[in-house]
PDB file of C-alpha atoms in Angstrom:
ATOM      1  CA  GLN Q   1     234.793 -22.103-157.974  1.00  0.00           C
ATOM      2  CA  VAL Q   2     233.381 -25.454-157.022  1.00  0.00           C
ATOM      3  CA  GLN Q   3     235.231 -28.454-158.335  1.00  0.00           C
ATOM      4  CA  LEU Q   4     234.823 -32.154-157.641  1.00  0.00           C
ATOM      5  CA  VAL Q   5     237.573 -34.564-158.609  1.00  0.00           C
ATOM      6  CA  GLU Q   6     237.116 -38.324-158.505  1.00  0.00           C
ATOM      7  CA  SER Q   7     239.942 -40.802-158.249  1.00  0.00           C
ATOM      8  CA  GLY Q   8     240.524 -44.456-157.492  1.00  0.00           C
ATOM      9  CA  GLY Q   9     238.975 -46.016-160.543  1.00  0.00           C
ATOM     10  CA  GLY Q  10     240.706 -48.603-162.623  1.00  0.00           C
ATOM     11  CA  LEU Q  11     240.683 -52.171-163.815  1.00  0.00           C
ATOM     12  CA  VAL Q  12     239.858 -54.906-161.344  1.00  0.00           C
ATOM     13  CA  GLN Q  13     238.976 -58.575-161.590  1.00  0.00           C
ATOM     14  CA  PRO Q  14     235.526 -59.833-160.631  1.00  0.00           C
ATOM     15  CA  GLY Q  15     235.346 -60.231-156.872  1.00  0.00           C
ATOM     16  CA  GLY Q  16     237.950 -57.566-156.331  1.00  0.00           C
ATOM     17  CA  SER Q  17     237.721 -54.233-154.572  1.00  0.00           C
ATOM     18  CA  LEU Q  18     238.240 -50.579-155.312  1.00  0.00           C
ATOM     19  CA  ARG Q  19     237.901 -47.454-153.256  1.00  0.00           C
ATOM     20  CA  LEU Q  20     236.779 -44.304-155.000  1.00  0.00           C
ATOM     21  CA  SER Q  21     237.509 -40.887-153.613  1.00  0.00           C
ATOM     22  CA  CYS Q  22     236.006 -37.523-154.377  1.00  0.00           C
ATOM     23  CA  ALA Q  23     237.760 -34.374-153.289  1.00  0.00           C
ATOM     24  CA  ALA Q  24     235.883 -31.112-153.356  1.00  0.00           C
ATOM     25  CA  SER Q  25     237.200 -27.590-153.495  1.00  0.00           C
ATOM     26  CA  GLY Q  26     235.363 -24.323-153.270  1.00  0.00           C
ATOM     27  CA  ILE Q  27     232.689 -25.910-151.136  1.00  0.00           C
ATOM     28  CA  PHE Q  28     232.231 -27.366-147.682  1.00  0.00           C
ATOM     29  CA  PHE Q  29     230.127 -30.486-147.385  1.00  0.00           C
ATOM     30  CA  SER Q  30     228.805 -29.774-143.934  1.00  0.00           C
ATOM     31  CA  VAL Q  31     225.089 -30.523-144.231  1.00  0.00           C
ATOM     32  CA  ASP Q  32     225.230 -31.250-147.946  1.00  0.00           C
ATOM     33  CA  THR Q  33     224.054 -34.512-149.376  1.00  0.00           C
ATOM     34  CA  MET Q  34     226.794 -36.402-151.173  1.00  0.00           C
ATOM     35  CA  GLY Q  35     226.534 -39.318-153.493  1.00  0.00           C
ATOM     36  CA  TRP Q  36     227.869 -41.511-156.205  1.00  0.00           C
ATOM     37  CA  TYR Q  37     226.260 -42.186-159.547  1.00  0.00           C
ATOM     38  CA  ARG Q  38     227.384 -44.331-162.407  1.00  0.00           C
ATOM     39  CA  GLN Q  39     226.762 -44.639-166.098  1.00  0.00           C
ATOM     40  CA  ALA Q  40     227.523 -47.701-168.161  1.00  0.00           C
ATOM     41  CA  PRO Q  41     227.810 -47.639-171.958  1.00  0.00           C
ATOM     42  CA  GLY Q  42     224.368 -47.382-173.495  1.00  0.00           C
ATOM     43  CA  LYS Q  43     222.754 -46.905-170.114  1.00  0.00           C
ATOM     44  CA  GLU Q  44     221.328 -43.933-168.268  1.00  0.00           C
ATOM     45  CA  ARG Q  45     223.112 -42.523-165.277  1.00  0.00           C
ATOM     46  CA  GLU Q  46     221.896 -44.216-162.125  1.00  0.00           C
ATOM     47  CA  LEU Q  47     222.151 -43.634-158.423  1.00  0.00           C
ATOM     48  CA  VAL Q  48     224.628 -45.838-156.591  1.00  0.00           C
ATOM     49  CA  ALA Q  49     224.654 -44.421-153.081  1.00  0.00           C
ATOM     50  CA  THR Q  50     224.031 -41.246-151.134  1.00  0.00           C
ATOM     51  CA  ILE Q  51     224.914 -40.056-147.684  1.00  0.00           C
ATOM     52  CA  ALA Q  52     223.283 -37.185-145.843  1.00  0.00           C
ATOM     53  CA  ILE Q  53     224.101 -35.690-142.497  1.00  0.00           C
ATOM     54  CA  LEU Q  54     220.740 -36.527-140.963  1.00  0.00           C
ATOM     55  CA  ARG Q  55     219.048 -38.973-143.278  1.00  0.00           C
ATOM     56  CA  GLY Q  56     221.934 -41.395-143.339  1.00  0.00           C
ATOM     57  CA  THR Q  57     222.871 -43.594-146.246  1.00  0.00           C
ATOM     58  CA  ASN Q  58     220.941 -44.918-149.181  1.00  0.00           C
ATOM     59  CA  TYR Q  59     222.047 -47.575-151.644  1.00  0.00           C
ATOM     60  CA  ALA Q  60     220.818 -48.954-154.903  1.00  0.00           C
ATOM     61  CA  ASP Q  61     219.554 -52.491-154.462  1.00  0.00           C
ATOM     62  CA  SER Q  62     222.202 -53.762-156.849  1.00  0.00           C
ATOM     63  CA  VAL Q  63     225.055 -52.666-154.579  1.00  0.00           C
ATOM     64  CA  LYS Q  64     223.656 -53.210-151.098  1.00  0.00           C
ATOM     65  CA  GLY Q  65     225.961 -55.311-148.995  1.00  0.00           C
ATOM     66  CA  ARG Q  66     228.862 -54.730-151.365  1.00  0.00           C
ATOM     67  CA  PHE Q  67     229.395 -50.975-151.482  1.00  0.00           C
ATOM     68  CA  THR Q  68     229.847 -48.552-148.615  1.00  0.00           C
ATOM     69  CA  ILE Q  69     229.654 -44.793-148.895  1.00  0.00           C
ATOM     70  CA  SER Q  70     231.354 -42.596-146.329  1.00  0.00           C
ATOM     71  CA  ARG Q  71     232.265 -38.965-145.888  1.00  0.00           C
ATOM     72  CA  ASP Q  72     234.846 -36.817-144.194  1.00  0.00           C
ATOM     73  CA  ASN Q  73     233.457 -33.333-143.799  1.00  0.00           C
ATOM     74  CA  ALA Q  74     236.722 -31.962-142.458  1.00  0.00           C
ATOM     75  CA  LYS Q  75     238.443 -32.977-145.677  1.00  0.00           C
ATOM     76  CA  ASN Q  76     235.539 -32.200-147.986  1.00  0.00           C
ATOM     77  CA  ALA Q  77     235.695 -35.731-149.261  1.00  0.00           C
ATOM     78  CA  VAL Q  78     233.337 -38.568-150.000  1.00  0.00           C
ATOM     79  CA  TYR Q  79     234.338 -42.162-150.592  1.00  0.00           C
ATOM     80  CA  LEU Q  80     232.873 -45.289-152.073  1.00  0.00           C
ATOM     81  CA  GLN Q  81     234.308 -48.606-150.966  1.00  0.00           C
ATOM     82  CA  MET Q  82     233.389 -51.223-153.532  1.00  0.00           C
ATOM     83  CA  ASN Q  83     233.790 -54.883-152.685  1.00  0.00           C
ATOM     84  CA  SER Q  84     232.841 -58.079-154.471  1.00  0.00           C
ATOM     85  CA  LEU Q  85     232.819 -56.242-157.753  1.00  0.00           C
ATOM     86  CA  LYS Q  86     230.921 -57.684-160.673  1.00  0.00           C
ATOM     87  CA  PRO Q  87     231.284 -57.085-164.416  1.00  0.00           C
ATOM     88  CA  GLU Q  88     227.953 -55.262-164.350  1.00  0.00           C
ATOM     89  CA  ASP Q  89     229.519 -52.691-162.037  1.00  0.00           C
ATOM     90  CA  THR Q  90     231.600 -51.491-164.962  1.00  0.00           C
ATOM     91  CA  ALA Q  91     230.784 -47.843-165.549  1.00  0.00           C
ATOM     92  CA  VAL Q  92     231.982 -44.311-165.191  1.00  0.00           C
ATOM     93  CA  TYR Q  93     231.400 -43.282-161.607  1.00  0.00           C
ATOM     94  CA  TYR Q  94     230.497 -39.704-160.796  1.00  0.00           C
ATOM     95  CA  CYS Q  95     230.688 -37.835-157.540  1.00  0.00           C
ATOM     96  CA  ASN Q  96     227.720 -35.652-156.694  1.00  0.00           C
ATOM     97  CA  VAL Q  97     227.174 -32.991-154.058  1.00  0.00           C
ATOM     98  CA  VAL Q  98     223.831 -31.380-153.351  1.00  0.00           C
ATOM     99  CA  PRO Q  99     223.673 -28.457-150.930  1.00  0.00           C
ATOM    100  CA  PRO Q 100     220.515 -27.883-148.896  1.00  0.00           C
ATOM    101  CA  THR Q 101     217.659 -26.549-150.964  1.00  0.00           C
ATOM    102  CA  ILE Q 102     217.749 -23.278-149.087  1.00  0.00           C
ATOM    103  CA  ALA Q 103     221.285 -22.670-150.323  1.00  0.00           C
ATOM    104  CA  LYS Q 104     220.016 -22.489-153.898  1.00  0.00           C
ATOM    105  CA  ALA Q 105     223.235 -23.944-155.225  1.00  0.00           C
ATOM    106  CA  GLY Q 106     224.299 -27.049-157.044  1.00  0.00           C
ATOM    107  CA  PRO Q 107     224.075 -29.860-157.651  1.00  0.00           C
ATOM    108  CA  TYR Q 108     227.718 -30.294-158.457  1.00  0.00           C
ATOM    109  CA  TRP Q 109     229.297 -33.103-160.431  1.00  0.00           C
ATOM    110  CA  GLY Q 110     232.763 -34.461-160.915  1.00  0.00           C
ATOM    111  CA  GLN Q 111     234.257 -35.462-164.242  1.00  0.00           C
ATOM    112  CA  GLY Q 112     233.920 -39.152-163.523  1.00  0.00           C
ATOM    113  CA  THR Q 113     236.322 -42.019-163.001  1.00  0.00           C
ATOM    114  CA  GLN Q 114     236.257 -45.232-164.982  1.00  0.00           C
ATOM    115  CA  VAL Q 115     235.719 -48.521-163.188  1.00  0.00           C
ATOM    116  CA  THR Q 116     236.179 -51.648-165.258  1.00  0.00           C
ATOM    117  CA  VAL Q 117     235.516 -55.087-163.818  1.00  0.00           C
ATOM    118  CA  SER Q 118     236.881 -57.746-166.105  1.00  0.00           C
ATOM    119  CA  SER Q 119     239.079 -60.807-166.195  1.00  0.00           C
TER     120      SER Q 119
END
C-alpha cells in the first residue's frame, strides 16, 4: 500500500538550513503533484510548497526565496531545501502526494517530521 515517509527534520539555529526528504512506496510520482505542508502548535496546517510536472512550483509567500522544492520521479522522492530558517518555521512538516484527478486516488500524507528552529 501507499506509504510516505519524511525524514531530515531536527533542531537547527535561526539562519541555518535543513533538507527534508520524502520517500514514497507503493506509488509512482510520475505526473502526480507533490508538496510539503506544515503545522505549528495551535495553528492550522498550511501549504509550504508544491511541485507539479507541468505547472511547476508554487510557494507560500512566507518561504519564497528561502525554500526550494524538488522531485526525483525515478526515486519516488520529493525534497524541501530550507535555508535561512526562522523560529516561525518551527512546525511538523508533512509530505503530500496528489495523483491526477482522473486517477481517483489520494491524496496521500506522510507521518510528519519535526522541524525546530531555536537558539
